[in-house]
Coordinates of C-alpha atoms in Angstrom, one line a residue:
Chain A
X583 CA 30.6 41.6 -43.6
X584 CA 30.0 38.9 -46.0
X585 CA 29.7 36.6 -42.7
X586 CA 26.7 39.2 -41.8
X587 CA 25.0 38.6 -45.4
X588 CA 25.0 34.3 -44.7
X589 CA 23.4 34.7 -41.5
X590 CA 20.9 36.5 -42.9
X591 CA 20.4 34.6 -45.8
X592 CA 20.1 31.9 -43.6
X593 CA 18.1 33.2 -41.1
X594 CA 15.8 34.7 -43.9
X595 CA 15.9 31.4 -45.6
X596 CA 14.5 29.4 -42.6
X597 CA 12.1 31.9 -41.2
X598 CA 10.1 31.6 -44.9
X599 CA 11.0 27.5 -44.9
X600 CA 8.4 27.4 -41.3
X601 CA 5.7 28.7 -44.1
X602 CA 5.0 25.0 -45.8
X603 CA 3.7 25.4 -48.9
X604 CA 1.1 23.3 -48.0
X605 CA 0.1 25.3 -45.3
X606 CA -0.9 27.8 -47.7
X607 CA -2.1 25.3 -50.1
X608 CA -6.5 25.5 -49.0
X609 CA -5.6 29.2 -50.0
X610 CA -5.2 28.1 -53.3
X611 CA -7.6 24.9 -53.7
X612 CA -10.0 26.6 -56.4
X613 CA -12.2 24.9 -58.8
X614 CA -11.6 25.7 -62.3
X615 CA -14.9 26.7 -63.9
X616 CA -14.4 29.5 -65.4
X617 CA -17.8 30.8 -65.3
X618 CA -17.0 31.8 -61.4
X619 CA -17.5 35.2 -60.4
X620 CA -15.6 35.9 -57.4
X621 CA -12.2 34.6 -57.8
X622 CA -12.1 31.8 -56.3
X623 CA -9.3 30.7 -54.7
X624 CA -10.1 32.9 -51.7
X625 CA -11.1 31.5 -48.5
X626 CA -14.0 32.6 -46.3
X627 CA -11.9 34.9 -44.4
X628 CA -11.0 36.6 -47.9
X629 CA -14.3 36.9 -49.3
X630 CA -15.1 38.8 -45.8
X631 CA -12.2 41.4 -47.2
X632 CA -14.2 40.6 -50.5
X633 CA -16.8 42.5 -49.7
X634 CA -15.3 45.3 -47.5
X635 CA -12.9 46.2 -49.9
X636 CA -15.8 46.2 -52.2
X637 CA -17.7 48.4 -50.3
X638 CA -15.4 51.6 -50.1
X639 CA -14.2 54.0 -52.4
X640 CA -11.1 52.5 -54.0
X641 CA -9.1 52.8 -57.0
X642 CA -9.1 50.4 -60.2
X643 CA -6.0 49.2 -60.9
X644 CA -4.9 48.9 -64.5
X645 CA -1.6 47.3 -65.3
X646 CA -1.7 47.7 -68.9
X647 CA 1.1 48.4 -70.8
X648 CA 1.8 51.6 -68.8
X649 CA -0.9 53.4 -69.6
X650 CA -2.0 53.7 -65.8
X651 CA 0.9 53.7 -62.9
X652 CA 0.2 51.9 -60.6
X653 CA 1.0 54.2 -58.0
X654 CA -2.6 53.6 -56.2
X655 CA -1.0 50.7 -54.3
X656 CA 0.5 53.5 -52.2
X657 CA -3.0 54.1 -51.2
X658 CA -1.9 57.8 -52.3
X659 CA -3.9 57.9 -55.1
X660 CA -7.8 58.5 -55.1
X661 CA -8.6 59.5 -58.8
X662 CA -11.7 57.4 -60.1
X663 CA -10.7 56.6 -63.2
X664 CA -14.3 55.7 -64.1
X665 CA -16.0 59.1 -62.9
X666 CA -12.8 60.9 -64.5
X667 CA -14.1 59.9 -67.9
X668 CA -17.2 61.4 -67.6
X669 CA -17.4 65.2 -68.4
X670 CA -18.5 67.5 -65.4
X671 CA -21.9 68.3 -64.9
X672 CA -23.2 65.8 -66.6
X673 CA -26.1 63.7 -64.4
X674 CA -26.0 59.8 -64.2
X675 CA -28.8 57.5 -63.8
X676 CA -28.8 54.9 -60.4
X677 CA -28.6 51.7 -61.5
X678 CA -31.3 49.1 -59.5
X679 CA -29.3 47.2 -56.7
X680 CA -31.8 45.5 -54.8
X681 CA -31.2 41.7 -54.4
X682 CA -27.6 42.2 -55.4
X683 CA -24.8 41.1 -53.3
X684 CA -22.7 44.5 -52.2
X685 CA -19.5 43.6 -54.0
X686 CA -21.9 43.7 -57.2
X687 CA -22.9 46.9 -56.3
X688 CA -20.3 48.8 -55.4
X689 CA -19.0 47.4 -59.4
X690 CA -21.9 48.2 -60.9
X691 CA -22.0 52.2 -59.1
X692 CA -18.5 52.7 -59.7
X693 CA -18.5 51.4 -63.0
X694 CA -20.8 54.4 -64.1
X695 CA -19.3 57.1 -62.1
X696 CA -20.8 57.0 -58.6
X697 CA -19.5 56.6 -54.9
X698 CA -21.0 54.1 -52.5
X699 CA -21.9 54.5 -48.6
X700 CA -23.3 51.3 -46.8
X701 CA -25.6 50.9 -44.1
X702 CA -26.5 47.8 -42.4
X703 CA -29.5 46.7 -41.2
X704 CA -29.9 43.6 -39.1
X705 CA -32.8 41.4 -40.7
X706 CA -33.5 37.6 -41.6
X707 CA -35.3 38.6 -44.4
X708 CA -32.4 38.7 -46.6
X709 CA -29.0 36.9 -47.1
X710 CA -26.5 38.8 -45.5
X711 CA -24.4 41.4 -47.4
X712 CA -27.7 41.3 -50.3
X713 CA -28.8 45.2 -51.0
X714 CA -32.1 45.7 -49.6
X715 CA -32.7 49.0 -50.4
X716 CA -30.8 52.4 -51.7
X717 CA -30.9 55.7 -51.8
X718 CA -31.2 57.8 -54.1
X719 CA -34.0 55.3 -55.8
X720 CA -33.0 53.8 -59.0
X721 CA -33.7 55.5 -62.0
X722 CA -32.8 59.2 -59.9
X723 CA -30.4 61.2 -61.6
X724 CA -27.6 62.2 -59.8
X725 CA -24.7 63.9 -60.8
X726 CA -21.0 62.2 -61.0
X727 CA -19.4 61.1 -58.3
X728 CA -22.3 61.4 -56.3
X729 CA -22.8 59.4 -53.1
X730 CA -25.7 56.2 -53.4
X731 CA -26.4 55.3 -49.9
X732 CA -27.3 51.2 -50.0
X733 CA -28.4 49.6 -46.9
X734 CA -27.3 45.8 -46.9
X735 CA -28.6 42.8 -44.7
X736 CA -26.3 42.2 -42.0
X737 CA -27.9 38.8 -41.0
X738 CA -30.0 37.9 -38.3
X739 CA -28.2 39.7 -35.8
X740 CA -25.4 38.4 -33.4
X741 CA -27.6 37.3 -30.4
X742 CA -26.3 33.4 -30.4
X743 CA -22.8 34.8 -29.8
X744 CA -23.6 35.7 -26.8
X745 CA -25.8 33.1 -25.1
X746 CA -22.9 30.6 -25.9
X747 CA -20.5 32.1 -23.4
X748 CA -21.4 33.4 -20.0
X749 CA -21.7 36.8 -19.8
X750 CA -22.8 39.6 -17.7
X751 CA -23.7 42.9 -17.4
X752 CA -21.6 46.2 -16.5
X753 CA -22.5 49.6 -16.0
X754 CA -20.0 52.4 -16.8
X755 CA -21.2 55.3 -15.2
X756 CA -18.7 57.7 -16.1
X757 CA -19.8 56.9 -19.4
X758 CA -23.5 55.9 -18.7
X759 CA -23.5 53.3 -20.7
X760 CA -24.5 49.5 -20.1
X761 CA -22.8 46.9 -21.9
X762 CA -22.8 43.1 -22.0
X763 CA -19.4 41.6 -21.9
X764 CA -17.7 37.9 -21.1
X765 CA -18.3 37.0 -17.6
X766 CA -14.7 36.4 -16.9
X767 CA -13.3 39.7 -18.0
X768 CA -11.5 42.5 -16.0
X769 CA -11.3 46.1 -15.9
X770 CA -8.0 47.0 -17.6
X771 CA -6.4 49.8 -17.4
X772 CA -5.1 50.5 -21.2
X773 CA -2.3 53.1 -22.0
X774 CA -4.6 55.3 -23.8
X775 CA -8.1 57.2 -22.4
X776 CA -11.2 55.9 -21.7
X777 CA -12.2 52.2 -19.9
X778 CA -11.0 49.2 -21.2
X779 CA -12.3 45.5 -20.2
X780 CA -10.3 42.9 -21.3
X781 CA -10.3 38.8 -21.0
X782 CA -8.5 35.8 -23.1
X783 CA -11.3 36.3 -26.2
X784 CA -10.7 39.9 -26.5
X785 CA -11.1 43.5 -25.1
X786 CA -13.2 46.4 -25.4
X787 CA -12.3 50.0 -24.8
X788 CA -15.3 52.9 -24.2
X789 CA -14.2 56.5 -24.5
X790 CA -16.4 59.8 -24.5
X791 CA -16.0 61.9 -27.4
X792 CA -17.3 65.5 -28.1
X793 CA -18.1 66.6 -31.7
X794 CA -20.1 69.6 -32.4
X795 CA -20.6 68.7 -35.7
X796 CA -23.4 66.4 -36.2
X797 CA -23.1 62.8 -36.2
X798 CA -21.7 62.4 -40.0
X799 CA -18.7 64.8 -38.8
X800 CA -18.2 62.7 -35.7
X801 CA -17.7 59.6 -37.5
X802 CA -15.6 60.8 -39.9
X803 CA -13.3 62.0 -37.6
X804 CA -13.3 59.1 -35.3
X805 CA -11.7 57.0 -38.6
X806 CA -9.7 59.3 -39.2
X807 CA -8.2 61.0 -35.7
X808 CA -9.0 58.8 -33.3
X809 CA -8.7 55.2 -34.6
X810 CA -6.0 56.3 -36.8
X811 CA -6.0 52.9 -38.4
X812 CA -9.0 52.8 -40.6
X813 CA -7.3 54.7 -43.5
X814 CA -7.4 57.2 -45.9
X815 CA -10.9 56.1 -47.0
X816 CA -12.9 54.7 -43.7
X817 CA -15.5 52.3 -44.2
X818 CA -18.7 54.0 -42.2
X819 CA -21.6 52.5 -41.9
X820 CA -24.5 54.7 -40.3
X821 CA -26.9 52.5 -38.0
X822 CA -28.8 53.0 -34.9
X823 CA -28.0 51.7 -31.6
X824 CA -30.1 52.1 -29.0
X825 CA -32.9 53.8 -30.7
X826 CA -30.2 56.4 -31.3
X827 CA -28.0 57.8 -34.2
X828 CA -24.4 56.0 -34.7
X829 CA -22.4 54.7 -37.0
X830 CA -19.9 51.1 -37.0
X831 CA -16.7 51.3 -38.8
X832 CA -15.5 47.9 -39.4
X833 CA -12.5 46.5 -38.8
X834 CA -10.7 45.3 -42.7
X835 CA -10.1 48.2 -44.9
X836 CA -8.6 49.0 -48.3
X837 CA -5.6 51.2 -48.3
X838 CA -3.3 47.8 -48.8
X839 CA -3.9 47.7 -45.1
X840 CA -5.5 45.0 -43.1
X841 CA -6.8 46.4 -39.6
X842 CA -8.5 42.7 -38.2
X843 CA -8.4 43.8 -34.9
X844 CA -10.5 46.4 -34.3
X845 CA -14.0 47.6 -34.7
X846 CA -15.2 50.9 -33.5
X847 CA -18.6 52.1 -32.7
X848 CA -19.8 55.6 -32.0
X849 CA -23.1 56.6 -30.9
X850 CA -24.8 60.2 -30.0
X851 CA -25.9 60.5 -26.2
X852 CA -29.4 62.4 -26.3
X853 CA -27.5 64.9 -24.5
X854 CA -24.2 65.7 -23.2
X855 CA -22.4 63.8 -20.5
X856 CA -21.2 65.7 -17.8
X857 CA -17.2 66.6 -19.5
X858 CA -19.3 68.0 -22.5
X859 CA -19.0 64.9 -24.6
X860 CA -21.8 64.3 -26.8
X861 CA -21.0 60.9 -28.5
X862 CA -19.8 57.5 -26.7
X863 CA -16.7 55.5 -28.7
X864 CA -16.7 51.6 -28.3
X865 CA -14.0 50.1 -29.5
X866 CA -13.1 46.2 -29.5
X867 CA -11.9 43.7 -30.9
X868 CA -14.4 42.5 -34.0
X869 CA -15.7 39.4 -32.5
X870 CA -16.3 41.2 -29.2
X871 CA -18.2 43.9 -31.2
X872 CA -20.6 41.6 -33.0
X873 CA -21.7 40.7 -29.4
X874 CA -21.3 44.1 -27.7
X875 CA -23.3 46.4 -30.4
X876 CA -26.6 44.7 -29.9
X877 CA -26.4 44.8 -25.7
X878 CA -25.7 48.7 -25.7
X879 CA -28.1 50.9 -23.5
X880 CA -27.8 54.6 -23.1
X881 CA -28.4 55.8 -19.9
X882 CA -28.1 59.7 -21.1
Chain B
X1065 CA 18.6 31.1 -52.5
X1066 CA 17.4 28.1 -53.4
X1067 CA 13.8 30.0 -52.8
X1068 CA 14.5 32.6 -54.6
X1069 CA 15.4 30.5 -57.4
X1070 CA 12.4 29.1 -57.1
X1071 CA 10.6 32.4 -57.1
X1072 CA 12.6 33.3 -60.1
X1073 CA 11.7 30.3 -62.6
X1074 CA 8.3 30.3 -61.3
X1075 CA 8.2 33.8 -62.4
X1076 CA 8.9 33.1 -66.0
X1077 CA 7.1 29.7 -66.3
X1078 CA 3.8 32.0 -65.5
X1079 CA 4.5 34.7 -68.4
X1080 CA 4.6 32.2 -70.9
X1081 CA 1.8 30.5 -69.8
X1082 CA -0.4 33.6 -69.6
X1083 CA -2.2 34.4 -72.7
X1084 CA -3.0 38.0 -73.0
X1085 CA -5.8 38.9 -71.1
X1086 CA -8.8 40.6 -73.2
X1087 CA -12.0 40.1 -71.5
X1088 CA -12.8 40.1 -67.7
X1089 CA -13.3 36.5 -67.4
X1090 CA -9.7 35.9 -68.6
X1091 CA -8.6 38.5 -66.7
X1092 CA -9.4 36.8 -63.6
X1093 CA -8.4 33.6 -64.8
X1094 CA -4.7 35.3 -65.1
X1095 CA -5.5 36.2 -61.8
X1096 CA -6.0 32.9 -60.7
X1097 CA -3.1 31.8 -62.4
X1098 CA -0.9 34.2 -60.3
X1099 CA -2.6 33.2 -57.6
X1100 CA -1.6 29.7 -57.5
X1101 CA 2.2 30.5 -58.9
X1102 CA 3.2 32.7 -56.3
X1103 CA 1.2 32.6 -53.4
X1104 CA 3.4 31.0 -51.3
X1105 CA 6.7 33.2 -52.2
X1106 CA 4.2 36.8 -51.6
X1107 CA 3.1 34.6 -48.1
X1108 CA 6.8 34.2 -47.4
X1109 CA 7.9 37.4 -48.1
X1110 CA 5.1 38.6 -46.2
X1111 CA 5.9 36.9 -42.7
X1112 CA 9.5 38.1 -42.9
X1113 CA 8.3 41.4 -42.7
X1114 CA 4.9 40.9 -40.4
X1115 CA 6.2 37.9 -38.4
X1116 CA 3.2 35.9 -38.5
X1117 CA 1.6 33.5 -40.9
X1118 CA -2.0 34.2 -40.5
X1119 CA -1.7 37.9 -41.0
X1120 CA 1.3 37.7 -43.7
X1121 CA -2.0 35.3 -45.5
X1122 CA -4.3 38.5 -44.9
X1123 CA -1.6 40.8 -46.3
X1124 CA -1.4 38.9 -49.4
X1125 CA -5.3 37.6 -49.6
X1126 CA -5.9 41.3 -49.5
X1127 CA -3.6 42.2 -52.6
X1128 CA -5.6 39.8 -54.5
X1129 CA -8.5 40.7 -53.2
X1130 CA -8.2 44.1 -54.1
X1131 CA -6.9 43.0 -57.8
X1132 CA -9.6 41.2 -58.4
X1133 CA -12.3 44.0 -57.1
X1134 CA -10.5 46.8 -59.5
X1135 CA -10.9 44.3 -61.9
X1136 CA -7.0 44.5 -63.3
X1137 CA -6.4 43.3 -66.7
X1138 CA -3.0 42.1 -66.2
X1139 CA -1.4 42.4 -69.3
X1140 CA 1.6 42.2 -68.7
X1141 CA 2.8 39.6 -66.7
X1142 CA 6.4 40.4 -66.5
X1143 CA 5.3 43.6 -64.7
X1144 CA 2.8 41.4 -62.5
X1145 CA 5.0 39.8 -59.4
X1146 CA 7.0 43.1 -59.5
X1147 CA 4.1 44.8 -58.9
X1148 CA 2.0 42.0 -56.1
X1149 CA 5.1 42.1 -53.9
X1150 CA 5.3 46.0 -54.1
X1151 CA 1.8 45.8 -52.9
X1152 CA 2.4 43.3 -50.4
X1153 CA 5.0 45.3 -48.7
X1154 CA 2.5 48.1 -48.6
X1155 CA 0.1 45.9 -46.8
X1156 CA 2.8 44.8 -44.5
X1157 CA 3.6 48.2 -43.6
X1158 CA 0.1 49.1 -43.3
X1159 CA -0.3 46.1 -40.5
X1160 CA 2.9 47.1 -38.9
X1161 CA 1.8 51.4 -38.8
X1162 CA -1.4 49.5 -37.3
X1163 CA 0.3 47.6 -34.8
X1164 CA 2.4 50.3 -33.1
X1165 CA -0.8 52.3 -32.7
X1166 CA -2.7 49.4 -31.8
X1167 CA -0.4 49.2 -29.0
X1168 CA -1.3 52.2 -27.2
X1169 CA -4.6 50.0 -26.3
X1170 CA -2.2 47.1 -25.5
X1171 CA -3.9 45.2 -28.3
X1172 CA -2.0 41.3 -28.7
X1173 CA -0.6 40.0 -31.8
X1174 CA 0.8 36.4 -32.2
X1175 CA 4.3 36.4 -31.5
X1176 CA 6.9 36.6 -34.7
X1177 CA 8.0 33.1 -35.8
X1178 CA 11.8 34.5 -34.5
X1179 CA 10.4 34.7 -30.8
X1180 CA 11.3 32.0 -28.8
X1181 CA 7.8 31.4 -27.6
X1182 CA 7.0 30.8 -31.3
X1183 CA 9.2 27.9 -31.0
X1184 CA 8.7 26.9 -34.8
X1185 CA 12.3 28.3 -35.6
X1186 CA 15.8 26.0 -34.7
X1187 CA 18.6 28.2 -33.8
X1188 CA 19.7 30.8 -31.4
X1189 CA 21.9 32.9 -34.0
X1190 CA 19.1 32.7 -36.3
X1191 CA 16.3 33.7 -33.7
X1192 CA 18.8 36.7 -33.1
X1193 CA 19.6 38.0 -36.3
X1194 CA 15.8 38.1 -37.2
X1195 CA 15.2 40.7 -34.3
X1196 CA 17.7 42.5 -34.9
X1197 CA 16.3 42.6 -38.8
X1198 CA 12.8 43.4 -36.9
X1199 CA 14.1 46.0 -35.4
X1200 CA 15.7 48.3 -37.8
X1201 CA 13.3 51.2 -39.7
X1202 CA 11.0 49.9 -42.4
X1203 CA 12.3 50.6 -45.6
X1204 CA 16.1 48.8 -44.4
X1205 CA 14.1 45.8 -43.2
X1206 CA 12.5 45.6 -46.3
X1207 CA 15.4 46.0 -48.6
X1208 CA 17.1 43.3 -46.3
X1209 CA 14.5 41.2 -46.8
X1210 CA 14.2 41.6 -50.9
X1211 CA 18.1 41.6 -51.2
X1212 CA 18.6 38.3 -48.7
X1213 CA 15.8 36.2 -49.1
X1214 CA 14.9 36.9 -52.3
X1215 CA 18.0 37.8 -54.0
X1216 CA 16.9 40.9 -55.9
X1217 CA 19.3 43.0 -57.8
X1218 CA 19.7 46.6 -56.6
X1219 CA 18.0 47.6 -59.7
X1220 CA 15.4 45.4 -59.1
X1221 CA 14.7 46.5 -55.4
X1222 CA 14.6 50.3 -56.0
X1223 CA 11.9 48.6 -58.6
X1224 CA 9.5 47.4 -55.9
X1225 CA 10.1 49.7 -53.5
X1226 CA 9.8 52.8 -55.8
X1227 CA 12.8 54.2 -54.7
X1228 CA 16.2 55.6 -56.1
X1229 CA 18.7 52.9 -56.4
X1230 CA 21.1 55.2 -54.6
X1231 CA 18.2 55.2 -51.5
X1232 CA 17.9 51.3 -52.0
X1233 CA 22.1 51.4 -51.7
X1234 CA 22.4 53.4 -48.0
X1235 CA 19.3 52.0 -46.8
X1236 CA 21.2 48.7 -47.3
X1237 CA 24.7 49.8 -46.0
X1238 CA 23.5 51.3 -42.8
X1239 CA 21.0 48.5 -42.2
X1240 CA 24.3 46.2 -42.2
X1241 CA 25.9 48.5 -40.6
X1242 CA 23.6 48.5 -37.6
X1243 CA 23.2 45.1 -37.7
X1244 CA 27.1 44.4 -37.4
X1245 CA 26.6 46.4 -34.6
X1246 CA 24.2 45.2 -32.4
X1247 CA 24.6 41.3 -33.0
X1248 CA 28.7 42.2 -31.8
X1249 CA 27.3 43.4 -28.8
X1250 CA 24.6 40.9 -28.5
X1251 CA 27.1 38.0 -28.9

């Protein structure tokens, strides 16, 4: 037995030596003015979680001399310790957002006591992830724990991903949908439902869905049946596609869980498909999506 | 072993070095501070469990991430790389929950630094052992990993995992148990 314990100390022990610490070391290249507001030692790629993580519903965590447990790592707890401390029924004033980055936001709104959906809008008007606009207004009294709707620049829009790399067009009837995808991609056949087209760069997976609900319901259960994998607390972001309702739920989420892989997309047909679905589910892989969102077209 | 020494000294060097944090700003330069002592141990840690470097980095970016957006005061340092690896294993078993749905859609992830088309890893036994590790449940992996690599008391395991010692006790026994197993046969 104690052979058994060597080899994996060994084994253990070299794995983790293939991790230089240099390797790791632009991780941790950070300037030390203290006057910084994001932490910076986080790369590009981190302040993309950054800002996701600041966007949902999450849970301070307080490791101060016990008073809190930190059993929120879990991802089991959801108690808002900020909106806890205020008594119930008491109404809370909107803070103004506009101009401020979304991570900003979603401080300042949980700092009083208030939840946080975003929506995206694709302009050049504004820096992406800058709050352009929210709802309720500020200076609207809401009561705690209310939901503040911002809607946040997503940029200029993807279109020069997509004139880089050849492309082309399909049609999926069953689905009547027509979407533009990498020229050099192939019809898959995945394990689960729906159509999947898949190349080298990534994949993309459309499935019909039927939700008598309304579009919020759809959406919601989409994170949370369906794509199992967004968490406790999906990330929705309501937007239009198409000219019709839908919402994106991106692809890194809270919940100590990291998801970089996929990006789903759901959209309402203007009337059901034959099957009875109402809504289309795109699903891919985020790079792919950025492309794919903007080169939708409903056929139904 | 000599890592976890490491780990250990580094551990101690930062709680006397970290001033108690009062105000926000020092708050995230204890944050910082962490950061840069034990970002490499959490990243190692983190691709024993995961298998690869670039998501064991998200898994641990993330855990600082998320500190810094709740805004932790971290006052207690000796309670802080107890707590960043507990919430590093929750990310890694977030990413590996993700991973065995994700592979309904036949979704690819880069291949474990134990694969032999990762190539980065000398050794046949060792290649083999780390499957076998990769295989067993979860929570055996992990106390494997914090018992082995990191050379964590008992004690101090059922501390990160936030489990009964007697737990962290079978979970190890049978995890030997079943590795003693399958590497006989194997071999």
């Amino acid at each position: 037995m104690n052979r058994l314990e060597d080899r994996l100390r060994d084994a253990f022990g070299a794995a983790a030596e293939t991790l230089r610490p240099d390797a790791v070391a632009s991780m941790a290249g950070r300037p030390s003015a203290a006057s910084t507001r994001r932490l910076a030692p986080l790369t590009a790629a981190a302040a993309v979680a950054v800002v996701l993580v600041g966007a949902s519903v999450i849970t301070p965590l307080v490791l101060a001399g016990g008073q809190h447990a930190h059993s929120s790592a879990s991802g089991g707890a959801q108690s808002s310790p900020a909106a806890s401390a205020s008594p119930p029924g008491a109404l809370l004033v909107v803070p103004e957002m506009i101009g401020l980055q979304v991570i900003q936001a979603e401080a300042g709104l949980q700092a009083v006591g208030l939840r946080i959906t975003v929506a995206w809008e694709v302009t050049g008007k504004a820096p992406t992830d800058t709050v352009l606009s929210e709802n309720p207004p500020a200076g609207a009294k809401v009561a705690v724990n209310a939901i503040v709707t911002i809607t946040i620049s997503a940029g200029p829009g993807p279109s020069v991903t997509y004139t880089l790399a050849p492309s082309r067009l399909v049609t999926v009837s069953p689905y009547a949908v027509t979407i533009r995808i990498p020229r050099n991609w192939r019809r898959t056949r995945g394990l689960a439902s729906g159509v999947v087209y898949s190349g080298t760069s990534g994949w993309v997976q459309l499935q019909a869905v039927t939700e008598r609900s309304g579009l919020h319901a759809a959406c919601a259960g989409v994170a949370a049946r369906i794509v199992g994998q967004y968490g406790r607390h999906p990330f929705i972001g309501h937007r239009r596609i198409d000219g019709r309702p839908g919402c994106v739920i991106p692809a890194k989420l809270v919940n100590g869980g990291t998801v970089p892989w996929m990006t789903s997309v759901l959209v309402e047909y203007r009337s059901p498909i034959s099957g009875g679905a109402n809504f289309l589910l795109i699903s891919a892989d985020p790079a792919t999506m950025s492309g794919i969102i903007a080169s939708i077209r409903l056929h139904h | 072993m000599t890592e976890s020494a490491e780990a250990d000294s580094e551990g101690t060097t930062s709680a006397t070095s970290i001033a108690v944090a009062t105000s926000a700003e020092s708050g995230a330069e204890v944050l910082a501070d962490l950061y840069r002592t034990h970002v490499v141990g959490l990243v190692r840690l983190a691709l024993l469990l995961v298998g690869d470097q670039s998501t064991a980095e998200d898994v641990v970016q993330d855990v600082f991430a998320r500190l810094h957006r709740g805004g932790a005061r971290l006052r207690d340092p000796d309670k802080a790389l107890p707590y960043l690896r507990t919430s590093v294993l929750n990310g890694c078993r977030s990413v590996l929950r993700a991973r065995r749905r994700a592979q309904l859609l036949r979704v690819p992830h880069e291949p474990p630094v134990w694969s032999a088309e990762a190539a980065v890893l000398a050794g046949e036994d060792r290649r083999a052992v780390l499957a076998a590790v990769a295989r067993l449940p979860g929570r055996q992996r992990e106390v494997l990993v914090l018992r082995y690599y990191l050379g964590l008391s008992d004690h101090e395991i059922a501390a990160v995992l936030q489990v009964s010692r007697g737990t962290v006790s079978s979970s190890a026994s049978r995890a030997l148990g079943a590795l003693a197993r399958e590497l006989r046969e194997e071999s």
